[in-house]
């Protein structure tokens, strides 16, 4: 048997099963596509082509172009076929270094295109600027409105605006300004805060002065009402009107007795029944309770806690239309002071109107650098 000759250099080796024959051209092409590195290289080049097209397309973007004709113009054409990136993408098998170079060029082109884009503001940014201007205009209008109200009501200066309510209310531990027994609501004379704020509280409910309600609403003065039912019941609608302007309605018993003289059943009647009554009238169950005359017992604290009361705020100063009465010798406000006053009409010891009283409190606070704040934001 003759020995088969060696395959000459440059010739195609024979395929098993067909000794000495060359494979068909289409079979060879399929084998190259399956096994050769060209397929992965062409994928990379295709990705580069897409990046180049995106780069050139970005340079044609115009955001919020005021010229309608320009805004409707077609985008810039793709890069010319002679650019290095597109030449590489046309598929000739380039070495790996050529692909890296093309990728770097595409990245540089993208950066250049982004740098060349006009500094047009997106619509969202323009909207934010407009909203900011509107908010500033509204704030200025609000200041002018309060200034006009201050002049109309005879204030000496524009009232100071209270800071935002604290994110966490002050801890009411036993100490200066706060008395607390374990498991019972704290009794608070002064709210523990460093904010330069004082709190205006109005008791009883005998006088229902519409001018007082209008003045407080126009000036935006926050306050807390402590109502006794026997005085307020003739017109709870008046107090609901105050409530609509941010005044909180709190508990001051049904008939204003001295709690030290009451037994358990009478305490529950005076405190808890008024809790129920105020919830029916206002839609909100009170959290704060002020004992009449500032007098209380441990039994009163326990009874109030059983029907939803969380604190007993008392006071440091008392306001009248013609003067202020101070608890402490320095006769000035301190951060967190609670001011007591009443719903009263002019009389022998109430020399003026409720607007006179409110004017005196606000002017005194402003002169000392204090704002009137909402007690419930801190207690």
PDB file of N, CA and C in Angstrom, residues 162-264:
ATOM      1  N   UNK A 162     -42.694  83.101  65.210  1.00  0.00           N
ATOM      2  CA  UNK A 162     -42.193  81.976  65.997  1.00  0.00           C
ATOM      3  C   UNK A 162     -41.379  81.035  65.122  1.00  0.00           C
ATOM      4  N   UNK A 163     -40.342  80.397  65.679  1.00  0.00           N
ATOM      5  CA  UNK A 163     -39.583  79.410  64.904  1.00  0.00           C
ATOM      6  C   UNK A 163     -40.433  78.196  64.593  1.00  0.00           C
ATOM      7  N   UNK A 164     -39.935  77.363  63.709  1.00  0.00           N
ATOM      8  CA  UNK A 164     -40.635  76.114  63.395  1.00  0.00           C
ATOM      9  C   UNK A 164     -40.755  75.262  64.656  1.00  0.00           C
ATOM     10  N   UNK A 165     -41.863  74.538  64.811  1.00  0.00           N
ATOM     11  CA  UNK A 165     -42.005  73.685  65.999  1.00  0.00           C
ATOM     12  C   UNK A 165     -40.850  72.691  66.096  1.00  0.00           C
ATOM     13  N   UNK A 166     -40.425  72.369  67.301  1.00  0.00           N
ATOM     14  CA  UNK A 166     -39.307  71.423  67.445  1.00  0.00           C
ATOM     15  C   UNK A 166     -39.680  70.050  66.902  1.00  0.00           C
ATOM     16  N   UNK A 167     -38.715  69.403  66.242  1.00  0.00           N
ATOM     17  CA  UNK A 167     -38.959  68.063  65.703  1.00  0.00           C
ATOM     18  C   UNK A 167     -39.280  67.074  66.830  1.00  0.00           C
ATOM     19  N   UNK A 168     -38.652  67.270  67.979  1.00  0.00           N
ATOM     20  CA  UNK A 168     -38.907  66.438  69.165  1.00  0.00           C
ATOM     21  C   UNK A 168     -39.299  67.380  70.300  1.00  0.00           C
ATOM     22  N   UNK A 169     -40.426  67.138  70.918  1.00  0.00           N
ATOM     23  CA  UNK A 169     -40.877  68.012  72.000  1.00  0.00           C
ATOM     24  C   UNK A 169     -39.951  67.886  73.206  1.00  0.00           C
ATOM     25  N   UNK A 170     -39.786  68.971  73.976  1.00  0.00           N
ATOM     26  CA  UNK A 170     -38.885  68.929  75.133  1.00  0.00           C
ATOM     27  C   UNK A 170     -39.293  67.855  76.140  1.00  0.00           C
ATOM     28  N   UNK A 171     -38.295  67.272  76.765  1.00  0.00           N
ATOM     29  CA  UNK A 171     -38.562  66.283  77.807  1.00  0.00           C
ATOM     30  C   UNK A 171     -39.052  67.001  79.059  1.00  0.00           C
ATOM     31  N   UNK A 172     -40.157  66.546  79.579  1.00  0.00           N
ATOM     32  CA  UNK A 172     -40.765  67.186  80.750  1.00  0.00           C
ATOM     33  C   UNK A 172     -40.396  66.410  82.006  1.00  0.00           C
ATOM     34  N   UNK A 173     -39.119  66.447  82.346  1.00  0.00           N
ATOM     35  CA  UNK A 173     -38.641  65.779  83.550  1.00  0.00           C
ATOM     36  C   UNK A 173     -38.770  66.719  84.737  1.00  0.00           C
ATOM     37  N   UNK A 174     -38.806  66.146  85.910  1.00  0.00           N
ATOM     38  CA  UNK A 174     -38.910  66.955  87.117  1.00  0.00           C
ATOM     39  C   UNK A 174     -37.690  67.859  87.237  1.00  0.00           C
ATOM     40  N   UNK A 175     -37.935  69.155  87.435  1.00  0.00           N
ATOM     41  CA  UNK A 175     -36.838  70.112  87.500  1.00  0.00           C
ATOM     42  C   UNK A 175     -37.379  71.516  87.495  1.00  0.00           C
ATOM     43  N   UNK A 176     -36.527  72.527  87.223  1.00  0.00           N
ATOM     44  CA  UNK A 176     -36.986  73.920  87.209  1.00  0.00           C
ATOM     45  C   UNK A 176     -38.097  74.125  86.181  1.00  0.00           C
ATOM     46  N   UNK A 177     -39.207  74.669  86.652  1.00  0.00           N
ATOM     47  CA  UNK A 177     -40.328  74.922  85.762  1.00  0.00           C
ATOM     48  C   UNK A 177     -41.251  73.745  85.553  1.00  0.00           C
ATOM     49  N   UNK A 178     -40.871  72.547  85.995  1.00  0.00           N
ATOM     50  CA  UNK A 178     -41.686  71.344  85.801  1.00  0.00           C
ATOM     51  C   UNK A 178     -41.709  70.547  87.104  1.00  0.00           C
ATOM     52  N   UNK A 179     -42.908  70.157  87.528  1.00  0.00           N
ATOM     53  CA  UNK A 179     -43.057  69.256  88.674  1.00  0.00           C
ATOM     54  C   UNK A 179     -43.680  67.960  88.170  1.00  0.00           C
ATOM     55  N   UNK A 180     -43.083  66.853  88.558  1.00  0.00           N
ATOM     56  CA  UNK A 180     -43.599  65.581  88.035  1.00  0.00           C
ATOM     57  C   UNK A 180     -43.492  64.484  89.080  1.00  0.00           C
ATOM     58  N   UNK A 181     -44.592  63.765  89.229  1.00  0.00           N
ATOM     59  CA  UNK A 181     -44.619  62.559  90.039  1.00  0.00           C
ATOM     60  C   UNK A 181     -44.605  61.352  89.115  1.00  0.00           C
ATOM     61  N   UNK A 182     -43.984  60.253  89.521  1.00  0.00           N
ATOM     62  CA  UNK A 182     -43.868  59.091  88.631  1.00  0.00           C
ATOM     63  C   UNK A 182     -45.236  58.611  88.140  1.00  0.00           C
ATOM     64  N   UNK A 183     -45.354  58.447  86.837  1.00  0.00           N
ATOM     65  CA  UNK A 183     -46.555  57.899  86.234  1.00  0.00           C
ATOM     66  C   UNK A 183     -47.711  58.859  86.091  1.00  0.00           C
ATOM     67  N   UNK A 184     -47.505  60.140  86.438  1.00  0.00           N
ATOM     68  CA  UNK A 184     -48.586  61.122  86.377  1.00  0.00           C
ATOM     69  C   UNK A 184     -48.228  62.256  85.415  1.00  0.00           C
ATOM     70  N   UNK A 185     -49.226  62.991  84.918  1.00  0.00           N
ATOM     71  CA  UNK A 185     -48.929  64.090  83.992  1.00  0.00           C
ATOM     72  C   UNK A 185     -48.063  65.153  84.665  1.00  0.00           C
ATOM     73  N   UNK A 186     -47.132  65.743  83.932  1.00  0.00           N
ATOM     74  CA  UNK A 186     -46.299  66.795  84.511  1.00  0.00           C
ATOM     75  C   UNK A 186     -47.090  68.087  84.701  1.00  0.00           C
ATOM     76  N   UNK A 187     -46.729  68.835  85.728  1.00  0.00           N
ATOM     77  CA  UNK A 187     -47.262  70.174  85.957  1.00  0.00           C
ATOM     78  C   UNK A 187     -46.192  71.152  85.473  1.00  0.00           C
ATOM     79  N   UNK A 188     -46.551  71.989  84.492  1.00  0.00           N
ATOM     80  CA  UNK A 188     -45.547  72.795  83.785  1.00  0.00           C
ATOM     81  C   UNK A 188     -45.821  74.276  84.019  1.00  0.00           C
ATOM     82  N   UNK A 189     -44.846  74.968  84.625  1.00  0.00           N
ATOM     83  CA  UNK A 189     -44.900  76.422  84.763  1.00  0.00           C
ATOM     84  C   UNK A 189     -44.149  77.102  83.602  1.00  0.00           C
ATOM     85  N   UNK A 190     -43.054  76.489  83.202  1.00  0.00           N
ATOM     86  CA  UNK A 190     -42.234  77.009  82.111  1.00  0.00           C
ATOM     87  C   UNK A 190     -41.771  75.831  81.261  1.00  0.00           C
ATOM     88  N   UNK A 191     -41.988  75.935  79.956  1.00  0.00           N
ATOM     89  CA  UNK A 191     -41.591  74.853  79.049  1.00  0.00           C
ATOM     90  C   UNK A 191     -40.071  74.847  78.917  1.00  0.00           C
ATOM     91  N   UNK A 192     -39.414  73.718  79.099  1.00  0.00           N
ATOM     92  CA  UNK A 192     -37.959  73.674  78.970  1.00  0.00           C
ATOM     93  C   UNK A 192     -37.524  73.791  77.505  1.00  0.00           C
ATOM     94  N   UNK A 193     -37.182  74.991  77.083  1.00  0.00           N
ATOM     95  CA  UNK A 193     -36.730  75.247  75.713  1.00  0.00           C
ATOM     96  C   UNK A 193     -35.773  76.428  75.720  1.00  0.00           C
ATOM     97  N   UNK A 194     -34.864  76.447  74.765  1.00  0.00           N
ATOM     98  CA  UNK A 194     -33.983  77.604  74.595  1.00  0.00           C
ATOM     99  C   UNK A 194     -34.527  78.567  73.547  1.00  0.00           C
ATOM    100  N   UNK A 195     -35.608  78.205  72.868  1.00  0.00           N
ATOM    101  CA  UNK A 195     -36.224  79.102  71.890  1.00  0.00           C
ATOM    102  C   UNK A 195     -36.762  80.341  72.603  1.00  0.00           C
ATOM    103  N   UNK A 196     -36.586  81.497  71.979  1.00  0.00           N
ATOM    104  CA  UNK A 196     -37.110  82.738  72.563  1.00  0.00           C
ATOM    105  C   UNK A 196     -38.588  82.854  72.223  1.00  0.00           C
ATOM    106  N   UNK A 197     -39.382  82.041  72.895  1.00  0.00           N
ATOM    107  CA  UNK A 197     -40.829  82.007  72.683  1.00  0.00           C
ATOM    108  C   UNK A 197     -41.534  82.049  74.022  1.00  0.00           C
ATOM    109  N   UNK A 198     -42.739  82.632  74.023  1.00  0.00           N
ATOM    110  CA  UNK A 198     -43.658  82.559  75.160  1.00  0.00           C
ATOM    111  C   UNK A 198     -44.985  82.049  74.621  1.00  0.00           C
ATOM    112  N   UNK A 199     -45.842  81.588  75.536  1.00  0.00           N
ATOM    113  CA  UNK A 199     -47.089  80.946  75.131  1.00  0.00           C
ATOM    114  C   UNK A 199     -48.267  81.678  75.782  1.00  0.00           C
ATOM    115  N   UNK A 200     -49.224  82.070  74.949  1.00  0.00           N
ATOM    116  CA  UNK A 200     -50.401  82.784  75.435  1.00  0.00           C
ATOM    117  C   UNK A 200     -51.540  81.794  75.637  1.00  0.00           C
ATOM    118  N   UNK A 201     -52.110  81.782  76.840  1.00  0.00           N
ATOM    119  CA  UNK A 201     -53.227  80.891  77.164  1.00  0.00           C
ATOM    120  C   UNK A 201     -54.378  81.720  77.717  1.00  0.00           C
ATOM    121  N   UNK A 202     -55.618  81.391  77.295  1.00  0.00           N
ATOM    122  CA  UNK A 202     -56.798  82.190  77.649  1.00  0.00           C
ATOM    123  C   UNK A 202     -57.816  81.275  78.321  1.00  0.00           C
ATOM    124  N   UNK A 203     -58.264  81.653  79.509  1.00  0.00           N
ATOM    125  CA  UNK A 203     -59.098  80.774  80.335  1.00  0.00           C
ATOM    126  C   UNK A 203     -60.566  81.184  80.361  1.00  0.00           C
ATOM    127  N   UNK A 204     -61.373  80.213  80.771  1.00  0.00           N
ATOM    128  CA  UNK A 204     -62.787  80.337  81.158  1.00  0.00           C
ATOM    129  C   UNK A 204     -63.728  80.358  79.948  1.00  0.00           C
ATOM    130  N   UNK A 205     -63.928  81.510  79.298  1.00  0.00           N
ATOM    131  CA  UNK A 205     -64.816  81.558  78.142  1.00  0.00           C
ATOM    132  C   UNK A 205     -66.021  82.448  78.317  1.00  0.00           C
ATOM    133  N   UNK A 206     -65.990  83.359  79.296  1.00  0.00           N
ATOM    134  CA  UNK A 206     -67.165  84.205  79.531  1.00  0.00           C
ATOM    135  C   UNK A 206     -67.376  85.197  78.391  1.00  0.00           C
ATOM    136  N   UNK A 207     -66.344  85.941  78.003  1.00  0.00           N
ATOM    137  CA  UNK A 207     -66.460  86.961  76.966  1.00  0.00           C
ATOM    138  C   UNK A 207     -66.132  86.374  75.601  1.00  0.00           C
ATOM    139  N   UNK A 208     -66.983  86.683  74.635  1.00  0.00           N
ATOM    140  CA  UNK A 208     -66.796  86.154  73.264  1.00  0.00           C
ATOM    141  C   UNK A 208     -66.715  87.346  72.308  1.00  0.00           C
ATOM    142  N   UNK A 209     -65.601  88.034  72.381  1.00  0.00           N
ATOM    143  CA  UNK A 209     -65.396  89.291  71.674  1.00  0.00           C
ATOM    144  C   UNK A 209     -65.004  89.027  70.218  1.00  0.00           C
ATOM    145  N   UNK A 210     -65.829  89.410  69.242  1.00  0.00           N
ATOM    146  CA  UNK A 210     -65.471  89.167  67.842  1.00  0.00           C
ATOM    147  C   UNK A 210     -64.257  89.967  67.395  1.00  0.00           C
ATOM    148  N   UNK A 211     -64.025  91.142  67.995  1.00  0.00           N
ATOM    149  CA  UNK A 211     -62.848  91.926  67.629  1.00  0.00           C
ATOM    150  C   UNK A 211     -61.560  91.215  68.061  1.00  0.00           C
ATOM    151  N   UNK A 212     -61.604  90.576  69.205  1.00  0.00           N
ATOM    152  CA  UNK A 212     -60.445  89.793  69.665  1.00  0.00           C
ATOM    153  C   UNK A 212     -60.155  88.647  68.697  1.00  0.00           C
ATOM    154  N   UNK A 213     -61.205  87.935  68.287  1.00  0.00           N
ATOM    155  CA  UNK A 213     -61.020  86.833  67.342  1.00  0.00           C
ATOM    156  C   UNK A 213     -60.447  87.340  66.018  1.00  0.00           C
ATOM    157  N   UNK A 214     -60.959  88.480  65.534  1.00  0.00           N
ATOM    158  CA  UNK A 214     -60.466  89.030  64.267  1.00  0.00           C
ATOM    159  C   UNK A 214     -59.015  89.468  64.393  1.00  0.00           C
ATOM    160  N   UNK A 215     -58.663  90.102  65.492  1.00  0.00           N
ATOM    161  CA  UNK A 215     -57.290  90.578  65.697  1.00  0.00           C
ATOM    162  C   UNK A 215     -56.304  89.412  65.750  1.00  0.00           C
ATOM    163  N   UNK A 216     -56.647  88.379  66.513  1.00  0.00           N
ATOM    164  CA  UNK A 216     -55.757  87.218  66.615  1.00  0.00           C
ATOM    165  C   UNK A 216     -55.578  86.538  65.267  1.00  0.00           C
ATOM    166  N   UNK A 217     -56.664  86.439  64.490  1.00  0.00           N
ATOM    167  CA  UNK A 217     -56.578  85.790  63.185  1.00  0.00           C
ATOM    168  C   UNK A 217     -55.749  86.617  62.210  1.00  0.00           C
ATOM    169  N   UNK A 218     -55.960  87.935  62.165  1.00  0.00           N
ATOM    170  CA  UNK A 218     -55.231  88.772  61.226  1.00  0.00           C
ATOM    171  C   UNK A 218     -53.743  88.833  61.545  1.00  0.00           C
ATOM    172  N   UNK A 219     -53.409  88.860  62.818  1.00  0.00           N
ATOM    173  CA  UNK A 219     -52.003  88.918  63.210  1.00  0.00           C
ATOM    174  C   UNK A 219     -51.348  87.544  63.230  1.00  0.00           C
ATOM    175  N   UNK A 220     -52.161  86.490  63.195  1.00  0.00           N
ATOM    176  CA  UNK A 220     -51.607  85.137  63.252  1.00  0.00           C
ATOM    177  C   UNK A 220     -51.002  84.803  64.598  1.00  0.00           C
ATOM    178  N   UNK A 221     -51.594  85.330  65.669  1.00  0.00           N
ATOM    179  CA  UNK A 221     -51.067  85.064  67.011  1.00  0.00           C
ATOM    180  C   UNK A 221     -51.597  83.723  67.502  1.00  0.00           C
ATOM    181  N   UNK A 222     -50.715  82.741  67.751  1.00  0.00           N
ATOM    182  CA  UNK A 222     -51.193  81.451  68.269  1.00  0.00           C
ATOM    183  C   UNK A 222     -51.536  81.558  69.750  1.00  0.00           C
ATOM    184  N   UNK A 223     -52.513  80.804  70.173  1.00  0.00           N
ATOM    185  CA  UNK A 223     -52.891  80.783  71.583  1.00  0.00           C
ATOM    186  C   UNK A 223     -53.614  79.476  71.882  1.00  0.00           C
ATOM    187  N   UNK A 224     -53.776  79.218  73.164  1.00  0.00           N
ATOM    188  CA  UNK A 224     -54.470  78.020  73.623  1.00  0.00           C
ATOM    189  C   UNK A 224     -55.585  78.446  74.560  1.00  0.00           C
ATOM    190  N   UNK A 225     -56.800  77.935  74.328  1.00  0.00           N
ATOM    191  CA  UNK A 225     -57.954  78.259  75.174  1.00  0.00           C
ATOM    192  C   UNK A 225     -58.200  77.109  76.146  1.00  0.00           C
ATOM    193  N   UNK A 226     -58.508  77.455  77.393  1.00  0.00           N
ATOM    194  CA  UNK A 226     -58.870  76.477  78.424  1.00  0.00           C
ATOM    195  C   UNK A 226     -60.287  76.834  78.885  1.00  0.00           C
ATOM    196  N   UNK A 227     -61.251  76.002  78.492  1.00  0.00           N
ATOM    197  CA  UNK A 227     -62.663  76.364  78.615  1.00  0.00           C
ATOM    198  C   UNK A 227     -63.343  75.633  79.766  1.00  0.00           C
ATOM    199  N   UNK A 228     -64.131  76.426  80.507  1.00  0.00           N
ATOM    200  CA  UNK A 228     -65.068  75.872  81.489  1.00  0.00           C
ATOM    201  C   UNK A 228     -66.451  75.861  80.842  1.00  0.00           C
ATOM    202  N   UNK A 229     -67.111  74.721  80.910  1.00  0.00           N
ATOM    203  CA  UNK A 229     -68.355  74.555  80.156  1.00  0.00           C
ATOM    204  C   UNK A 229     -69.435  75.551  80.569  1.00  0.00           C
ATOM    205  N   UNK A 230     -69.550  75.841  81.867  1.00  0.00           N
ATOM    206  CA  UNK A 230     -70.660  76.697  82.313  1.00  0.00           C
ATOM    207  C   UNK A 230     -70.554  78.107  81.739  1.00  0.00           C
ATOM    208  N   UNK A 231     -69.333  78.535  81.317  1.00  0.00           N
ATOM    209  CA  UNK A 231     -69.148  79.851  80.718  1.00  0.00           C
ATOM    210  C   UNK A 231     -69.117  79.793  79.185  1.00  0.00           C
ATOM    211  N   UNK A 232     -68.603  78.711  78.637  1.00  0.00           N
ATOM    212  CA  UNK A 232     -68.447  78.621  77.184  1.00  0.00           C
ATOM    213  C   UNK A 232     -69.694  78.116  76.476  1.00  0.00           C
ATOM    214  N   UNK A 233     -70.571  77.435  77.188  1.00  0.00           N
ATOM    215  CA  UNK A 233     -71.655  76.705  76.522  1.00  0.00           C
ATOM    216  C   UNK A 233     -72.653  77.607  75.795  1.00  0.00           C
ATOM    217  N   UNK A 234     -72.713  78.860  76.145  1.00  0.00           N
ATOM    218  CA  UNK A 234     -73.685  79.745  75.481  1.00  0.00           C
ATOM    219  C   UNK A 234     -73.344  79.963  74.009  1.00  0.00           C
ATOM    220  N   UNK A 235     -72.098  79.753  73.645  1.00  0.00           N
ATOM    221  CA  UNK A 235     -71.719  79.939  72.238  1.00  0.00           C
ATOM    222  C   UNK A 235     -70.420  79.195  71.929  1.00  0.00           C
ATOM    223  N   UNK A 236     -70.529  77.869  71.864  1.00  0.00           N
ATOM    224  CA  UNK A 236     -69.339  77.103  71.466  1.00  0.00           C
ATOM    225  C   UNK A 236     -68.949  77.395  70.018  1.00  0.00           C
ATOM    226  N   UNK A 237     -69.908  77.915  69.237  1.00  0.00           N
ATOM    227  CA  UNK A 237     -69.568  78.280  67.863  1.00  0.00           C
ATOM    228  C   UNK A 237     -68.469  79.325  67.807  1.00  0.00           C
ATOM    229  N   UNK A 238     -68.440  80.256  68.755  1.00  0.00           N
ATOM    230  CA  UNK A 238     -67.374  81.265  68.804  1.00  0.00           C
ATOM    231  C   UNK A 238     -66.014  80.598  68.946  1.00  0.00           C
ATOM    232  N   UNK A 239     -65.945  79.597  69.798  1.00  0.00           N
ATOM    233  CA  UNK A 239     -64.660  78.933  70.046  1.00  0.00           C
ATOM    234  C   UNK A 239     -64.273  78.012  68.893  1.00  0.00           C
ATOM    235  N   UNK A 240     -65.277  77.467  68.228  1.00  0.00           N
ATOM    236  CA  UNK A 240     -64.953  76.697  67.018  1.00  0.00           C
ATOM    237  C   UNK A 240     -64.387  77.624  65.941  1.00  0.00           C
ATOM    238  N   UNK A 241     -64.860  78.877  65.916  1.00  0.00           N
ATOM    239  CA  UNK A 241     -64.274  79.847  64.992  1.00  0.00           C
ATOM    240  C   UNK A 241     -62.821  80.121  65.321  1.00  0.00           C
ATOM    241  N   UNK A 242     -62.496  80.251  66.601  1.00  0.00           N
ATOM    242  CA  UNK A 242     -61.088  80.394  66.994  1.00  0.00           C
ATOM    243  C   UNK A 242     -60.286  79.153  66.602  1.00  0.00           C
ATOM    244  N   UNK A 243     -60.897  78.002  66.814  1.00  0.00           N
ATOM    245  CA  UNK A 243     -60.220  76.749  66.480  1.00  0.00           C
ATOM    246  C   UNK A 243     -59.871  76.688  64.998  1.00  0.00           C
ATOM    247  N   UNK A 244     -60.741  77.230  64.146  1.00  0.00           N
ATOM    248  CA  UNK A 244     -60.482  77.225  62.708  1.00  0.00           C
ATOM    249  C   UNK A 244     -59.252  78.040  62.354  1.00  0.00           C
ATOM    250  N   UNK A 245     -58.844  78.951  63.230  1.00  0.00           N
ATOM    251  CA  UNK A 245     -57.646  79.764  63.011  1.00  0.00           C
ATOM    252  C   UNK A 245     -56.467  79.272  63.843  1.00  0.00           C
ATOM    253  N   UNK A 246     -56.524  78.029  64.313  1.00  0.00           N
ATOM    254  CA  UNK A 246     -55.370  77.430  64.973  1.00  0.00           C
ATOM    255  C   UNK A 246     -55.386  77.424  66.476  1.00  0.00           C
ATOM    256  N   UNK A 247     -56.432  77.954  67.102  1.00  0.00           N
ATOM    257  CA  UNK A 247     -56.518  77.945  68.561  1.00  0.00           C
ATOM    258  C   UNK A 247     -56.967  76.563  69.025  1.00  0.00           C
ATOM    259  N   UNK A 248     -56.248  75.986  69.968  1.00  0.00           N
ATOM    260  CA  UNK A 248     -56.602  74.673  70.499  1.00  0.00           C
ATOM    261  C   UNK A 248     -57.517  74.838  71.711  1.00  0.00           C
ATOM    262  N   UNK A 249     -58.568  74.034  71.768  1.00  0.00           N
ATOM    263  CA  UNK A 249     -59.535  74.101  72.864  1.00  0.00           C
ATOM    264  C   UNK A 249     -59.213  73.018  73.884  1.00  0.00           C
ATOM    265  N   UNK A 250     -58.876  73.453  75.116  1.00  0.00           N
ATOM    266  CA  UNK A 250     -58.457  72.535  76.166  1.00  0.00           C
ATOM    267  C   UNK A 250     -59.403  72.602  77.363  1.00  0.00           C
ATOM    268  N   UNK A 251     -59.137  71.762  78.344  1.00  0.00           N
ATOM    269  CA  UNK A 251     -60.053  71.498  79.453  1.00  0.00           C
ATOM    270  C   UNK A 251     -59.746  72.379  80.673  1.00  0.00           C
ATOM    271  N   UNK A 252     -60.818  73.007  81.193  1.00  0.00           N
ATOM    272  CA  UNK A 252     -60.701  73.816  82.411  1.00  0.00           C
ATOM    273  C   UNK A 252     -61.861  73.493  83.363  1.00  0.00           C
ATOM    274  N   UNK A 253     -62.369  72.260  83.313  1.00  0.00           N
ATOM    275  CA  UNK A 253     -63.472  71.697  84.115  1.00  0.00           C
ATOM    276  C   UNK A 253     -64.832  72.190  83.631  1.00  0.00           C
ATOM    277  N   UNK A 254     -65.839  71.552  84.180  1.00  0.00           N
ATOM    278  CA  UNK A 254     -67.217  71.929  83.844  1.00  0.00           C
ATOM    279  C   UNK A 254     -67.654  73.221  84.538  1.00  0.00           C
ATOM    280  N   UNK A 255     -67.356  73.327  85.840  1.00  0.00           N
ATOM    281  CA  UNK A 255     -67.922  74.450  86.616  1.00  0.00           C
ATOM    282  C   UNK A 255     -66.882  75.257  87.393  1.00  0.00           C
ATOM    283  N   UNK A 256     -65.590  75.023  87.138  1.00  0.00           N
ATOM    284  CA  UNK A 256     -64.514  75.819  87.730  1.00  0.00           C
ATOM    285  C   UNK A 256     -64.438  75.686  89.259  1.00  0.00           C
ATOM    286  N   UNK A 257     -64.449  74.471  89.815  1.00  0.00           N
ATOM    287  CA  UNK A 257     -64.338  74.320  91.274  1.00  0.00           C
ATOM    288  C   UNK A 257     -62.869  74.263  91.709  1.00  0.00           C
ATOM    289  N   UNK A 258     -62.673  74.353  93.012  1.00  0.00           N
ATOM    290  CA  UNK A 258     -61.357  74.112  93.598  1.00  0.00           C
ATOM    291  C   UNK A 258     -61.200  72.586  93.735  1.00  0.00           C
ATOM    292  N   UNK A 259     -60.299  72.012  92.975  1.00  0.00           N
ATOM    293  CA  UNK A 259     -60.186  70.546  92.920  1.00  0.00           C
ATOM    294  C   UNK A 259     -59.743  69.950  94.249  1.00  0.00           C
ATOM    295  N   UNK A 260     -59.141  70.721  95.114  1.00  0.00           N
ATOM    296  CA  UNK A 260     -58.683  70.188  96.401  1.00  0.00           C
ATOM    297  C   UNK A 260     -59.851  69.764  97.276  1.00  0.00           C
ATOM    298  N   UNK A 261     -61.051  70.221  96.963  1.00  0.00           N
ATOM    299  CA  UNK A 261     -62.210  69.950  97.811  1.00  0.00           C
ATOM    300  C   UNK A 261     -63.106  68.848  97.267  1.00  0.00           C
ATOM    301  N   UNK A 262     -62.695  68.209  96.187  1.00  0.00           N
ATOM    302  CA  UNK A 262     -63.555  67.231  95.518  1.00  0.00           C
ATOM    303  C   UNK A 262     -63.084  65.809  95.789  1.00  0.00           C
ATOM    304  N   UNK A 263     -64.092  64.908  95.914  1.00  0.00           N
ATOM    305  CA  UNK A 263     -63.798  63.494  96.018  1.00  0.00           C
ATOM    306  C   UNK A 263     -63.625  62.862  94.642  1.00  0.00           C
ATOM    307  N   UNK A 264     -63.381  61.552  94.610  1.00  0.00           N
ATOM    308  CA  UNK A 264     -63.099  60.882  93.341  1.00  0.00           C
ATOM    309  C   UNK A 264     -64.210  61.024  92.307  1.00  0.00           C
TER     310      UNK A 264
END
